[in-house]
Coordinates of C-alpha atoms in Angstrom, one line a residue:
X1 CA -58.6 54.3 -19.6
X2 CA -55.2 54.2 -20.1
X3 CA -53.5 51.2 -22.0
X4 CA -50.0 50.1 -21.8
X5 CA -48.4 50.3 -25.2
X6 CA -45.8 47.7 -23.7
X7 CA -49.0 45.2 -23.3
X8 CA -50.9 46.3 -26.6
X9 CA -47.7 45.5 -28.4
X10 CA -47.4 42.4 -26.8
X11 CA -50.6 41.3 -27.5
X12 CA -50.1 42.3 -31.1
X13 CA -47.2 40.2 -31.5
X14 CA -48.8 37.3 -29.8
X15 CA -51.6 37.4 -32.4
X16 CA -49.2 37.7 -35.2
X17 CA -47.2 34.4 -34.1
X18 CA -50.7 32.6 -33.4
X19 CA -51.8 33.2 -36.8
X20 CA -48.3 32.1 -38.3
X21 CA -48.3 29.0 -36.2
X22 CA -51.6 28.3 -37.7
X23 CA -50.6 28.0 -41.3
X24 CA -47.6 25.7 -40.2
X25 CA -49.1 22.5 -41.0
X26 CA -47.2 20.1 -43.5
X27 CA -48.7 20.3 -47.0
X28 CA -50.7 17.3 -47.8
X29 CA -51.3 16.3 -44.2
X30 CA -55.2 17.2 -43.5
X31 CA -56.2 18.5 -40.3
X32 CA -58.3 16.9 -37.4
X33 CA -61.6 19.1 -37.0
X34 CA -64.1 16.6 -35.8
X35 CA -65.3 17.3 -32.4
X36 CA -66.1 14.1 -30.0
X37 CA -70.1 13.6 -29.1
X38 CA -69.9 10.6 -26.9
X39 CA -67.7 9.7 -24.0
X40 CA -64.1 8.6 -25.1
X41 CA -63.4 5.2 -23.9
X42 CA -59.6 5.3 -23.0
X43 CA -58.6 1.7 -24.5
X44 CA -55.1 2.4 -25.9
X45 CA -54.3 0.8 -29.3
X46 CA -56.4 -1.8 -30.0
X47 CA -56.3 -4.4 -33.1
X48 CA -52.4 -4.7 -33.7
X49 CA -51.3 -6.8 -30.5
X50 CA -49.2 -5.5 -27.7
X51 CA -46.5 -3.6 -29.2
X52 CA -43.3 -2.4 -27.4
X53 CA -42.8 1.4 -26.4
X54 CA -39.2 2.0 -27.7
X55 CA -36.6 4.6 -26.3
X56 CA -36.9 7.3 -29.0
X57 CA -33.5 7.0 -30.6
X58 CA -34.5 3.6 -30.9
X59 CA -37.9 4.3 -32.9
X60 CA -35.7 6.6 -34.6
X61 CA -33.9 3.6 -36.4
X62 CA -37.5 2.5 -37.7
X63 CA -37.7 5.5 -40.4
X64 CA -41.1 4.4 -41.3
X65 CA -42.3 4.4 -37.7
X66 CA -40.5 7.4 -37.1
X67 CA -42.0 9.3 -39.7
X68 CA -45.4 8.4 -38.7
X69 CA -45.1 9.4 -35.1
X70 CA -43.6 12.9 -36.5
X71 CA -46.7 13.4 -38.9
X72 CA -49.0 12.2 -36.4
X73 CA -47.9 14.6 -33.7
X74 CA -47.6 17.4 -35.9
X75 CA -51.1 16.5 -37.0
X76 CA -52.3 16.6 -33.1
X77 CA -51.0 19.8 -32.5
X78 CA -52.6 21.5 -35.7
X79 CA -56.2 20.0 -34.3
X80 CA -58.6 23.0 -33.4
X81 CA -57.9 23.8 -29.6
X82 CA -62.0 23.3 -28.9
X83 CA -61.4 19.8 -30.3
X84 CA -61.6 16.8 -27.3
X85 CA -58.9 15.1 -28.7
X86 CA -56.7 18.3 -29.8
X87 CA -53.3 18.2 -28.2
X88 CA -54.0 21.4 -26.1
X89 CA -57.2 19.7 -24.7
X90 CA -55.2 16.5 -24.0
X91 CA -52.4 18.4 -22.6
X92 CA -54.8 20.6 -20.9
X93 CA -56.0 17.9 -18.6
X94 CA -53.2 17.9 -16.7
X95 CA -53.2 21.6 -15.4
X96 CA -54.5 24.5 -16.8
X97 CA -56.9 25.7 -18.4
X98 CA -59.0 23.7 -15.5
X99 CA -62.3 23.1 -17.7
X100 CA -64.4 20.0 -18.2
X101 CA -62.6 17.3 -20.4
X102 CA -65.0 15.1 -22.1
X103 CA -68.0 16.1 -19.9
X104 CA -66.4 15.6 -16.7
X105 CA -67.2 18.3 -14.4
X106 CA -64.7 19.1 -11.7
X107 CA -64.5 22.1 -9.0
X108 CA -63.9 25.3 -11.3
X109 CA -63.6 27.4 -8.3
X110 CA -60.4 25.9 -6.9
X111 CA -58.0 28.6 -5.5
X112 CA -55.1 28.3 -7.0
X113 CA -56.6 26.7 -10.2
X114 CA -55.5 22.7 -10.6
X115 CA -55.9 20.0 -13.0
X116 CA -57.2 16.7 -12.7
X117 CA -53.4 15.4 -12.5
X118 CA -52.5 13.6 -9.0
X119 CA -49.5 14.7 -7.1
X120 CA -48.2 13.9 -3.7
X121 CA -50.9 10.9 -4.0
X122 CA -51.4 7.1 -3.9
X123 CA -52.8 7.4 -7.4
X124 CA -50.0 9.4 -8.8
X125 CA -48.5 6.5 -11.2
X126 CA -51.8 4.9 -11.4
X127 CA -53.8 7.9 -12.6
X128 CA -50.7 9.1 -15.3
X129 CA -51.3 5.4 -17.1
X130 CA -54.5 6.0 -18.5
X131 CA -53.5 9.6 -19.5
X132 CA -50.4 8.2 -21.3
X133 CA -52.8 5.6 -23.0
X134 CA -55.2 8.0 -24.2
X135 CA -52.6 10.2 -25.7
X136 CA -51.2 7.2 -27.2
X137 CA -54.5 5.8 -28.7
X138 CA -55.0 9.7 -30.5
X139 CA -51.5 9.8 -31.6
X140 CA -52.1 6.9 -33.4
X141 CA -55.2 7.2 -34.6
X142 CA -53.9 10.3 -36.1
X143 CA -51.1 8.5 -37.4
X144 CA -53.6 6.2 -39.1
X145 CA -55.2 9.1 -40.8
X146 CA -52.2 10.3 -42.2
X147 CA -50.8 6.9 -43.4
X148 CA -54.3 6.5 -45.2
X149 CA -53.7 9.6 -47.3
X150 CA -50.3 8.1 -48.8
X151 CA -51.1 6.8 -52.3
X152 CA -50.2 2.9 -53.8
X153 CA -47.8 0.7 -51.9
X154 CA -46.6 3.6 -49.8
X155 CA -50.2 3.7 -48.2
X156 CA -50.0 0.1 -47.0
X157 CA -46.4 0.5 -46.0
X158 CA -47.0 3.7 -43.6
X159 CA -50.3 2.2 -42.4
X160 CA -48.4 -0.8 -41.0
X161 CA -46.2 1.5 -39.6
X162 CA -48.9 3.4 -37.9
X163 CA -50.6 0.7 -36.6
X164 CA -47.9 -0.9 -34.8
X165 CA -46.4 2.4 -33.4
X166 CA -46.4 3.0 -29.5
X167 CA -45.6 6.6 -27.8
X168 CA -41.7 6.5 -27.6
X169 CA -40.1 7.1 -24.2
X170 CA -36.7 8.9 -23.2
X171 CA -34.5 7.5 -20.8
X172 CA -32.8 10.3 -19.3
X173 CA -31.0 8.2 -16.7
X174 CA -29.4 6.0 -19.3
X175 CA -25.6 6.7 -20.0
X176 CA -25.3 7.3 -23.5
X177 CA -21.7 6.3 -24.0
X178 CA -20.8 8.7 -27.2
X179 CA -23.6 11.3 -27.0
X180 CA -25.4 13.8 -24.8
X181 CA -28.5 12.4 -22.8
X182 CA -30.7 14.7 -24.7
X183 CA -31.7 13.2 -27.9
X184 CA -30.6 15.3 -30.9
X185 CA -34.0 15.5 -32.0
X186 CA -35.2 17.4 -29.1
X187 CA -33.1 20.3 -30.0
X188 CA -33.5 20.8 -33.5
X189 CA -35.8 23.3 -34.6
X190 CA -36.9 21.6 -37.9
X191 CA -37.1 17.8 -39.3
X192 CA -37.4 16.1 -42.8
X193 CA -40.4 14.2 -43.4
X194 CA -42.0 12.2 -46.0
X195 CA -45.7 13.2 -46.4
X196 CA -48.2 12.2 -49.1
X197 CA -47.2 15.3 -51.0
X198 CA -43.3 14.3 -50.9
X199 CA -40.3 14.8 -48.9
X200 CA -40.7 18.2 -46.8
X201 CA -39.2 20.0 -43.9
X202 CA -41.7 21.0 -41.2
X203 CA -41.3 22.3 -38.0
X204 CA -40.1 19.9 -35.3
X205 CA -43.0 19.1 -33.0
X206 CA -41.1 17.8 -30.4
X207 CA -38.9 21.2 -30.3
X208 CA -41.5 23.1 -28.8
X209 CA -45.5 23.0 -29.4
X210 CA -47.1 26.0 -31.1
X211 CA -50.3 27.2 -29.9
X212 CA -53.0 28.0 -32.5
X213 CA -55.2 30.4 -30.4
X214 CA -54.6 33.0 -27.8
X215 CA -53.5 31.7 -24.5
X216 CA -55.2 33.3 -21.9
X217 CA -57.0 30.5 -20.3
X218 CA -53.4 29.7 -19.0
X219 CA -53.7 32.3 -16.3
X220 CA -50.1 33.2 -15.4
X221 CA -47.7 35.5 -16.6
X222 CA -45.7 34.5 -18.9
X223 CA -47.6 31.8 -20.2
X224 CA -50.5 33.9 -21.3
X225 CA -48.4 36.0 -23.6
X226 CA -46.0 32.8 -24.8
X227 CA -47.2 31.7 -28.2
X228 CA -44.9 28.4 -27.9
X229 CA -43.8 26.2 -25.3
X230 CA -39.9 26.8 -24.0
X231 CA -37.4 24.8 -22.3
X232 CA -34.7 26.6 -20.8
X233 CA -36.0 30.0 -22.0
X234 CA -33.0 32.9 -21.9
X235 CA -36.0 35.2 -20.4
X236 CA -39.4 35.6 -19.5
X237 CA -40.2 38.1 -22.6
X238 CA -42.6 37.3 -25.5
X239 CA -41.0 35.8 -27.5
X240 CA -38.3 34.5 -26.2
X241 CA -35.7 31.6 -27.3
X242 CA -34.5 28.2 -25.5
X243 CA -31.2 27.9 -24.3
X244 CA -30.5 24.3 -25.7
X245 CA -26.8 23.9 -24.8
X246 CA -28.0 24.6 -20.9
X247 CA -30.8 22.2 -21.1
X248 CA -28.0 19.8 -22.8
X249 CA -25.6 20.2 -20.2
X250 CA -27.6 19.8 -17.5
X251 CA -29.2 16.6 -18.2
X252 CA -25.7 15.4 -19.0
X253 CA -24.5 16.6 -15.3
X254 CA -27.6 15.2 -13.6
X255 CA -27.9 11.5 -15.2
X256 CA -25.2 9.7 -13.0
X257 CA -27.2 11.0 -9.8
X258 CA -30.7 10.1 -11.8
X259 CA -29.4 6.7 -12.2
X260 CA -28.0 6.1 -9.0
X261 CA -31.6 7.2 -7.8
X262 CA -33.5 4.9 -9.9
X263 CA -31.1 1.8 -9.1
X264 CA -31.6 2.2 -5.4
X265 CA -35.7 1.8 -6.0
X266 CA -35.4 -0.8 -7.5
X267 CA -33.0 -2.6 -5.7
X268 CA -34.0 -1.4 -2.2
X269 CA -37.7 -0.2 -2.4
X270 CA -40.2 -2.8 -2.3
X271 CA -43.7 -1.1 -1.4
X272 CA -45.7 0.3 -3.5
X273 CA -46.9 3.2 -1.0
X274 CA -43.2 3.9 -0.4
X275 CA -42.0 4.0 -4.4
X276 CA -45.4 5.5 -6.0
X277 CA -45.2 8.9 -4.5
X278 CA -43.0 11.6 -2.7
X279 CA -45.3 12.0 0.8
X280 CA -43.0 12.1 3.3
X281 CA -43.4 9.6 6.3
X282 CA -41.8 10.1 9.8
X283 CA -39.2 7.4 10.7
X284 CA -38.5 6.3 7.3
X285 CA -35.0 7.6 7.0
X286 CA -34.3 4.7 4.4
X287 CA -37.1 5.5 2.5
X288 CA -37.2 9.1 1.4
X289 CA -37.1 8.9 -2.6
X290 CA -39.6 7.7 -4.8
X291 CA -40.4 7.8 -8.9
X292 CA -42.5 10.8 -8.4
X293 CA -39.7 12.9 -6.6
X294 CA -37.2 11.4 -9.5
X295 CA -39.9 12.6 -12.1
X296 CA -40.1 16.2 -10.5
X297 CA -36.4 16.7 -10.9
X298 CA -36.6 15.5 -14.2
X299 CA -39.4 18.6 -14.8
X300 CA -37.2 20.7 -13.5
X301 CA -34.4 19.9 -15.6
X302 CA -36.0 20.0 -18.6
X303 CA -37.7 23.5 -18.4
X304 CA -34.7 25.0 -16.5
X305 CA -35.1 28.6 -15.2
X306 CA -37.3 31.6 -16.5
X307 CA -40.0 29.1 -15.7
X308 CA -39.8 27.2 -18.8
X309 CA -43.2 24.9 -19.1
X310 CA -41.6 21.6 -17.7
X311 CA -40.8 23.2 -14.3
X312 CA -44.4 24.4 -13.6
X313 CA -47.3 22.0 -12.7
X314 CA -50.0 23.6 -14.2
X315 CA -48.6 24.2 -18.1
X316 CA -46.1 21.3 -18.6
X317 CA -48.0 19.0 -20.3
X318 CA -47.7 21.6 -23.2
X319 CA -44.0 20.5 -23.6
X320 CA -43.7 17.7 -26.0
X321 CA -40.9 16.8 -23.7
X322 CA -43.6 15.8 -21.2
X323 CA -44.9 13.1 -23.0
X324 CA -41.6 11.3 -23.4
X325 CA -40.7 12.0 -20.0
X326 CA -44.1 10.3 -18.7
X327 CA -43.6 7.4 -20.9
X328 CA -40.2 6.9 -19.2
X329 CA -41.9 7.3 -15.7
X330 CA -44.8 4.8 -16.6
X331 CA -41.9 2.3 -18.0
X332 CA -40.3 2.5 -14.4
X333 CA -43.5 1.8 -13.1
X334 CA -44.2 -1.1 -15.2
X335 CA -40.6 -2.3 -14.4
X336 CA -40.9 -1.7 -10.8
X337 CA -44.5 -3.7 -10.6
X338 CA -43.2 -6.7 -12.6
X339 CA -40.4 -7.1 -10.1
X340 CA -43.0 -6.7 -7.0
X341 CA -46.3 -7.9 -7.8
X342 CA -48.0 -8.1 -4.7
X343 CA -47.6 -4.7 -3.2
X344 CA -50.0 -2.0 -4.8
X345 CA -52.3 1.3 -4.1
X346 CA -53.6 1.1 -0.6
X347 CA -56.2 3.6 1.1
X348 CA -55.0 7.2 1.5
X349 CA -56.2 10.8 2.4
X350 CA -55.2 13.5 -0.2
X351 CA -53.0 15.7 0.6
X352 CA -54.7 18.9 -1.3
X353 CA -57.4 19.5 -3.6
X354 CA -57.4 18.8 -7.2
X355 CA -60.1 19.7 -10.0
X356 CA -62.0 16.4 -9.2
X357 CA -61.1 15.4 -5.3
X358 CA -60.8 17.5 -2.2
X359 CA -58.0 17.7 0.5
X360 CA -58.7 15.0 2.9
X361 CA -60.4 12.5 0.4
X362 CA -59.7 9.1 1.2
X363 CA -58.8 6.9 -2.3
X364 CA -58.0 3.6 -3.0
X365 CA -57.6 1.0 -5.9
X366 CA -61.0 1.1 -6.7
X367 CA -61.7 4.8 -7.1
X368 CA -62.1 6.1 -10.2
X369 CA -59.3 7.7 -11.8
X370 CA -60.8 10.8 -13.8
X371 CA -61.7 11.9 -16.5
X372 CA -60.6 8.5 -18.0
X373 CA -63.9 6.5 -18.8
X374 CA -62.9 2.9 -19.0
X375 CA -66.0 2.5 -21.7
X376 CA -68.9 4.0 -23.4
X377 CA -71.2 3.6 -20.7
X378 CA -69.6 6.3 -18.0
X379 CA -67.6 4.2 -15.9
X380 CA -64.0 5.5 -15.2
X381 CA -60.9 3.7 -15.2
X382 CA -59.6 2.7 -11.7
X383 CA -56.1 1.7 -10.1
X384 CA -57.2 -2.0 -10.3
X385 CA -58.3 -1.6 -13.7
X386 CA -55.7 -0.2 -15.0
X387 CA -53.3 -2.4 -13.1
X388 CA -52.2 -4.7 -16.1
X389 CA -50.8 -2.1 -18.8
X390 CA -50.8 -5.0 -21.6
X391 CA -54.6 -4.2 -21.9
X392 CA -53.5 -1.0 -23.5
X393 CA -51.6 -2.5 -26.3
X394 CA -48.4 -1.6 -25.0
X395 CA -45.1 -3.2 -23.3
X396 CA -41.3 -2.1 -22.5
X397 CA -38.5 -4.2 -24.1
X398 CA -37.3 -5.5 -21.0
X399 CA -40.7 -7.1 -19.7
X400 CA -39.9 -10.8 -21.2
X401 CA -41.6 -12.9 -19.2
X402 CA -38.4 -13.5 -16.7
X403 CA -38.0 -11.1 -14.1
X404 CA -34.1 -11.8 -14.2
X405 CA -34.1 -9.9 -17.6
X406 CA -35.6 -6.8 -15.7
X407 CA -32.7 -7.0 -12.9
X408 CA -29.9 -7.4 -15.5
X409 CA -31.4 -4.7 -17.5
X410 CA -31.6 -2.0 -14.9
X411 CA -28.0 -3.4 -13.3
X412 CA -26.9 -2.5 -17.0
X413 CA -28.1 1.0 -17.3
X414 CA -28.3 2.3 -14.1
X415 CA -25.9 -0.1 -11.8
X416 CA -22.6 1.6 -10.6
X417 CA -19.9 2.4 -12.9
X418 CA -21.6 3.1 -15.9
X419 CA -19.2 5.7 -17.5
X420 CA -20.9 9.8 -18.0
X421 CA -23.0 10.7 -20.4
X422 CA -21.7 13.0 -23.0
X423 CA -18.1 11.3 -22.7
X424 CA -17.1 9.1 -25.5
X425 CA -16.1 5.4 -24.1
X426 CA -12.8 4.4 -25.6
X427 CA -11.3 0.9 -25.7
X428 CA -7.9 1.6 -24.7
X429 CA -5.9 0.3 -21.9
X430 CA -4.3 2.6 -18.9
X431 CA -0.6 1.7 -20.0
X432 CA -1.5 2.9 -23.6
X433 CA -2.8 6.0 -22.3
X434 CA 0.3 6.6 -19.8
X435 CA 2.6 5.6 -22.6
X436 CA 1.1 8.1 -25.2
X437 CA 1.3 10.9 -22.2
X438 CA 5.4 9.8 -21.9
X439 CA 5.7 10.1 -25.6
X440 CA 4.2 13.2 -26.0
X441 CA 6.3 14.9 -22.9
X442 CA 9.7 13.8 -24.3
X443 CA 8.6 15.3 -27.6
X444 CA 7.4 18.6 -25.9
X445 CA 10.5 18.6 -23.6
X446 CA 13.2 18.2 -26.5
X447 CA 11.8 21.3 -28.3
X448 CA 10.6 23.8 -25.7
X449 CA 14.1 23.1 -23.4
X450 CA 12.9 24.8 -20.0
X451 CA 9.6 25.0 -20.7
X452 CA 9.1 21.7 -21.8
X453 CA 10.4 20.6 -18.2
X454 CA 7.5 22.3 -16.8
X455 CA 4.7 20.4 -19.8
X456 CA 6.9 17.0 -18.5
X457 CA 5.5 17.7 -14.7
X458 CA 2.3 18.2 -15.7
X459 CA 1.9 15.5 -17.7
X460 CA 3.3 12.8 -15.1
X461 CA 0.7 14.2 -13.1
X462 CA -1.8 13.6 -15.3
X463 CA 0.0 10.2 -16.2
X464 CA -0.7 9.4 -12.1
X465 CA -4.2 10.6 -12.0
X466 CA -4.8 7.9 -15.5
X467 CA -3.3 5.2 -12.8
X468 CA -6.0 6.0 -10.3
X469 CA -8.8 6.6 -12.6
X470 CA -7.4 3.0 -14.1
X471 CA -8.3 1.3 -10.5
X472 CA -11.4 3.6 -10.1
X473 CA -13.7 0.6 -11.1
X474 CA -12.0 -1.0 -7.8
X475 CA -13.1 1.8 -5.4
X476 CA -16.0 0.5 -4.1
X477 CA -17.7 1.4 -0.6
X478 CA -19.1 -1.2 1.8
X479 CA -21.8 1.8 2.9
X480 CA -24.3 3.6 0.9
X481 CA -24.0 7.3 1.7
X482 CA -27.1 9.1 1.2
X483 CA -28.4 12.9 1.4
X484 CA -31.9 12.8 2.5
X485 CA -34.3 15.8 1.7
X486 CA -37.6 16.9 2.8
X487 CA -39.4 19.9 2.5
X488 CA -42.8 21.9 1.8
X489 CA -44.0 21.3 -2.1
X490 CA -45.8 24.8 -1.5
X491 CA -43.0 26.8 0.5
X492 CA -43.0 29.2 -2.7
X493 CA -44.9 30.3 -5.6
X494 CA -43.4 28.0 -8.5
X495 CA -41.0 25.6 -8.6
X496 CA -37.8 25.4 -6.8
X497 CA -34.6 23.7 -7.0
X498 CA -32.1 22.6 -4.1
X499 CA -28.6 21.9 -5.1
X500 CA -26.1 19.9 -2.7
X501 CA -22.6 20.3 -2.9
X502 CA -19.6 18.8 -1.0
X503 CA -16.7 21.5 -1.7
X504 CA -16.6 24.9 -2.7
X505 CA -19.9 26.8 -4.2
X506 CA -19.1 29.1 -7.4
X507 CA -20.1 32.4 -6.8
X508 CA -21.9 32.3 -10.2
X509 CA -25.3 30.6 -9.4
X510 CA -25.3 30.0 -13.5
X511 CA -22.3 27.7 -13.4
X512 CA -23.6 25.6 -10.1
X513 CA -25.6 22.7 -12.8
X514 CA -22.2 21.4 -14.0
X515 CA -19.6 22.2 -11.3
X516 CA -17.2 19.9 -10.1
X517 CA -18.4 20.1 -6.3
X518 CA -22.0 19.4 -7.4
X519 CA -23.3 16.2 -5.8
X520 CA -27.0 16.5 -7.5
X521 CA -30.3 18.8 -7.9
X522 CA -33.7 18.0 -6.4
X523 CA -36.2 19.9 -8.0
X524 CA -39.2 20.7 -6.2
X525 CA -41.9 20.6 -8.8
X526 CA -45.3 23.1 -8.0
X527 CA -47.7 25.2 -9.3
X528 CA -47.2 28.7 -10.1
X529 CA -49.0 30.2 -7.1
X530 CA -48.5 27.0 -5.3
X531 CA -48.0 29.3 -1.9
X532 CA -51.6 29.5 -1.8
X533 CA -51.9 25.4 -1.2
X534 CA -51.6 24.0 1.9
X535 CA -48.2 22.5 3.4
X536 CA -47.6 19.3 1.6
X537 CA -44.1 18.0 3.2
X538 CA -42.2 15.8 0.3
X539 CA -39.1 14.0 0.6
X540 CA -36.3 12.8 -1.9
X541 CA -32.7 12.0 -1.6
X542 CA -29.5 12.5 -3.7
X543 CA -27.3 9.7 -3.8
X544 CA -23.5 10.4 -2.3
X545 CA -21.4 7.3 -2.8
X546 CA -20.3 7.7 -6.6
X547 CA -19.4 11.1 -5.5
X548 CA -17.4 10.2 -2.8
X549 CA -16.0 7.4 -4.8
X550 CA -14.7 10.0 -7.2
X551 CA -12.9 12.1 -4.5
X552 CA -11.3 8.8 -3.3
X553 CA -9.7 8.7 -6.9
X554 CA -8.6 12.5 -7.0
X555 CA -7.1 11.8 -3.4
X556 CA -9.4 14.2 -1.9
X557 CA -10.7 11.6 0.2
X558 CA -8.4 8.6 1.9
X559 CA -11.3 6.0 1.9
X560 CA -15.3 5.4 2.4
X561 CA -15.1 4.1 6.0
X562 CA -17.9 6.3 8.2
X563 CA -14.7 7.6 10.5
X564 CA -13.4 8.8 7.5
X565 CA -16.5 10.3 5.4
X566 CA -18.7 11.9 8.1
X567 CA -15.9 14.1 9.3
X568 CA -15.1 15.3 5.4
X569 CA -19.4 15.7 4.9
X570 CA -19.2 17.7 8.2
X571 CA -17.0 20.0 7.0
X572 CA -17.6 20.4 3.3
X573 CA -21.5 19.7 2.4
X574 CA -23.7 22.6 1.6
X575 CA -26.6 23.8 -0.3
X576 CA -28.6 26.2 -2.0
X577 CA -31.7 26.9 -3.6
X578 CA -33.0 28.5 -6.7
X579 CA -36.4 29.4 -7.7
X580 CA -38.1 28.7 -11.3
X581 CA -37.2 32.2 -12.3
X582 CA -33.4 31.6 -11.8
X583 CA -33.0 33.6 -8.2
X584 CA -31.5 32.4 -5.4
X585 CA -34.3 31.8 -1.9
X586 CA -32.8 32.5 1.1
X587 CA -32.9 29.2 3.4
X588 CA -34.5 31.0 5.8
X589 CA -37.4 31.4 3.9
X590 CA -38.1 27.9 3.8
X591 CA -38.6 26.7 7.5
X592 CA -39.6 23.2 6.5
X593 CA -36.6 22.3 4.7
X594 CA -34.5 19.7 6.7
X595 CA -31.6 18.0 4.9
X596 CA -29.8 15.0 6.7
X597 CA -27.1 12.2 5.7
X598 CA -27.8 8.7 6.1
X599 CA -25.7 5.8 5.5
X600 CA -26.4 1.8 5.7
X601 CA -24.4 -1.1 4.8
X602 CA -24.2 -3.4 1.4
X603 CA -24.8 -6.9 0.7
X604 CA -23.4 -7.0 -2.7
X605 CA -23.5 -9.2 -5.6
X606 CA -21.3 -10.7 -8.1
X607 CA -23.9 -11.2 -10.8
X608 CA -25.9 -8.8 -13.1
X609 CA -29.4 -10.8 -12.5
X610 CA -29.2 -9.9 -8.6
X611 CA -29.5 -6.7 -6.6
X612 CA -26.9 -5.7 -4.1
X613 CA -29.4 -5.0 -1.2
X614 CA -28.9 -2.5 2.0
X615 CA -28.8 -4.4 5.5
X616 CA -28.6 -3.6 9.2
X617 CA -30.7 -0.5 9.1
X618 CA -29.7 3.3 8.5
X619 CA -27.3 5.3 10.9
X620 CA -28.3 9.3 10.9
X621 CA -25.5 11.1 10.9
X622 CA -26.8 14.4 12.6
X623 CA -23.2 15.8 13.1
X624 CA -23.1 16.6 9.5
X625 CA -26.0 18.9 9.4
X626 CA -26.7 20.1 12.9
X627 CA -26.3 24.0 13.1
X628 CA -26.3 24.6 9.3
X629 CA -29.3 26.2 8.1
X630 CA -31.9 24.0 6.8
X631 CA -30.0 20.8 8.3
X632 CA -31.6 18.3 10.3
X633 CA -30.5 18.3 14.1
X634 CA -30.6 15.5 16.7
X635 CA -33.7 16.5 18.4
X636 CA -35.9 16.6 15.3
X637 CA -37.6 13.9 13.2
X638 CA -36.0 11.8 10.9

C-alpha cells in the first residue's frame, strides 16, 4: 500500500504542533485533570450574587478581573480533552465531534453529523442560554481555582475578582469612535498576565484555541489537520495563519449594517417567533430578519474565507470568539425579552435533525434543552426554566428595571447617525474645516503657481463635500428601504456569503467587503456538508436607508422619495455570492435564492427613550429585482 508523502508530512507536522501546544501552560497555574462522575447541573455562577456581563473592553478596565478571565480561559483550554468540563468538550457540544456529553446520548448515525445545537429553530435562543451559563460556571470555577494558587493578600484580591467574574460579550454592532470594532485583544498573539509565579507573557487564549490532542474526530478537512483555530486564514494549508487585518477591516465595514438590523429588531419586531430564528414565513415581507440571521452573518464575518472555524457550524465553538459572540447574542435576547415580556416560545416543528431530535419533531417551551441538566436528578432545562436569566447569576448593564433605559441604550448605540467604526470622532465645526482647507489652498497656490491652481480647485471640491456632510444629519428619509433575502441554508456544502451592491462591483472579489458600493453582507452559516441536509429556507434583511442617505449627501441621489429611489435601485442594485472557501458561486446554482426590495413609512420620534416605528404596512418593489437572476418577481411568493 502506497502512503502519500504529503499526508504523512502533514501528520508529522500536526503531531509536533500538538506536542508543543500541550506544553504551553502558564508557569504556576495547575491544569485541571479530574473527570466528572455525576451529572452536571447547569446553575450558572452561584454564591456571589447577580453580576453584570461586561463588554470585553470594559472588562479589560478591571485589571484583576480581566487577569483572572485570561488565566481561567487558558487553564480551561489546557485541560485534557477527555475531561467533560474541558474547553474541548464544552465546545464540542455545539457541533463536532458529535459524541455524548455528560452521558446524554444522541443519534450517532446522523448523516451528516450534527451536534446538539439548535438552528432554524424556535429554540435557537433558549438552547444557547444554558450553554453559555454552563461555560460561564466552568470558567469561573477555573478562575477560583487559579486564585487559590496565589499567596497572601494577592489570594483574597484575586479570589474576589474571580467570584465576581462573568463572561464578557463583544458588541460587534456598536460604533467604536476612536478604534476598531474588533477589540485589540482578539488580534494579539500573546498577552501579559500576573500568575501565582509572577508576571508572564503567555499565548493569548482569545487569539486562538490550540488543540492538545489529535483532531481526527472533527471529520472534515482542513479541520482534521489544523492544530488550532483560525480566523480569516490565508489558506487551508497546515499550518496556515490568520489575516488579522482582513478580519478588522471586514468588521469595521459591516458594523453600520449590523447596527441598523439590530435597531430594526428592537424597534419594530414584537413577536418572539419572528425575532428568535431565521426560518422564513410566507407573506411576512416586513419580518424577514431575526437575531439568528444577524448572528449567522457575524459567524461568517469572523471566520472569513478558506473555512475559518467560525464560518462553519460544525467547528465554530472551538474559536474563542464564539463565546464572546454568543454572550452578545444572549444580551440582545435578554434586552429584547425585557422590552417584550409577553411573547415567548411557541410550539413548532423542527426543520431538520440534530444530535438529539429528528426533523418533524414538535418542540415547545416545556421541551428539554439537551444536554443541559437543571439538577443532578436528571431533569433537563427547558425554555421556561431558563426564561429568567438572573437565576444563573448574571445580568447586563442596560437592564436596570426601567425599560426606557434599554430603549435609550439601543437608540444611542445602534440608532441612525452613529459614526462609522475605525474613524475617530472629532469635535470640530464645519466652518473650521472649510476655513483650514482654504488656508491650505492659498498656501499651495502661492508656492506652486499653475499647479497650485489645480490643487486649489480640488480643495474647493472637498470644501463643498464637507459642507454637504455638515448637513448629513439633516438627511433623513420618511421611509425605510430594505433588501429582503431568502434562500436555502443547505444549498451548498459549507457556508456562503451574499453581497448586495448599489453601483459598480469590483472585479477583484477580495475588495468586495470594503468597497464603496457594498450595501451589506448576509452570511448563510451552515455545516461543512450542508448540501446533504434537507432544504431549510431562511430569511434575512440588509437595510438600505442609511446607505441611500449617504448617496444623497454625495449627490448620487437627489432625494429619498419612492419615485426617486426605486428607479435608482432598479438600475444599480445587484448581488454576488461567495462560498466559505472564497470562490464565487454562480447564482444559477442557488434556485431558492430570492432577493427583493420593500419599503415602509416611518413614524419618527424626537426623544431617545422612544423608538421610531414602521407604519402603514410594507410595499414590495418587484420592479427593482424582477428579471435579475436570483431576484423576486411579481408572480412569486413574498
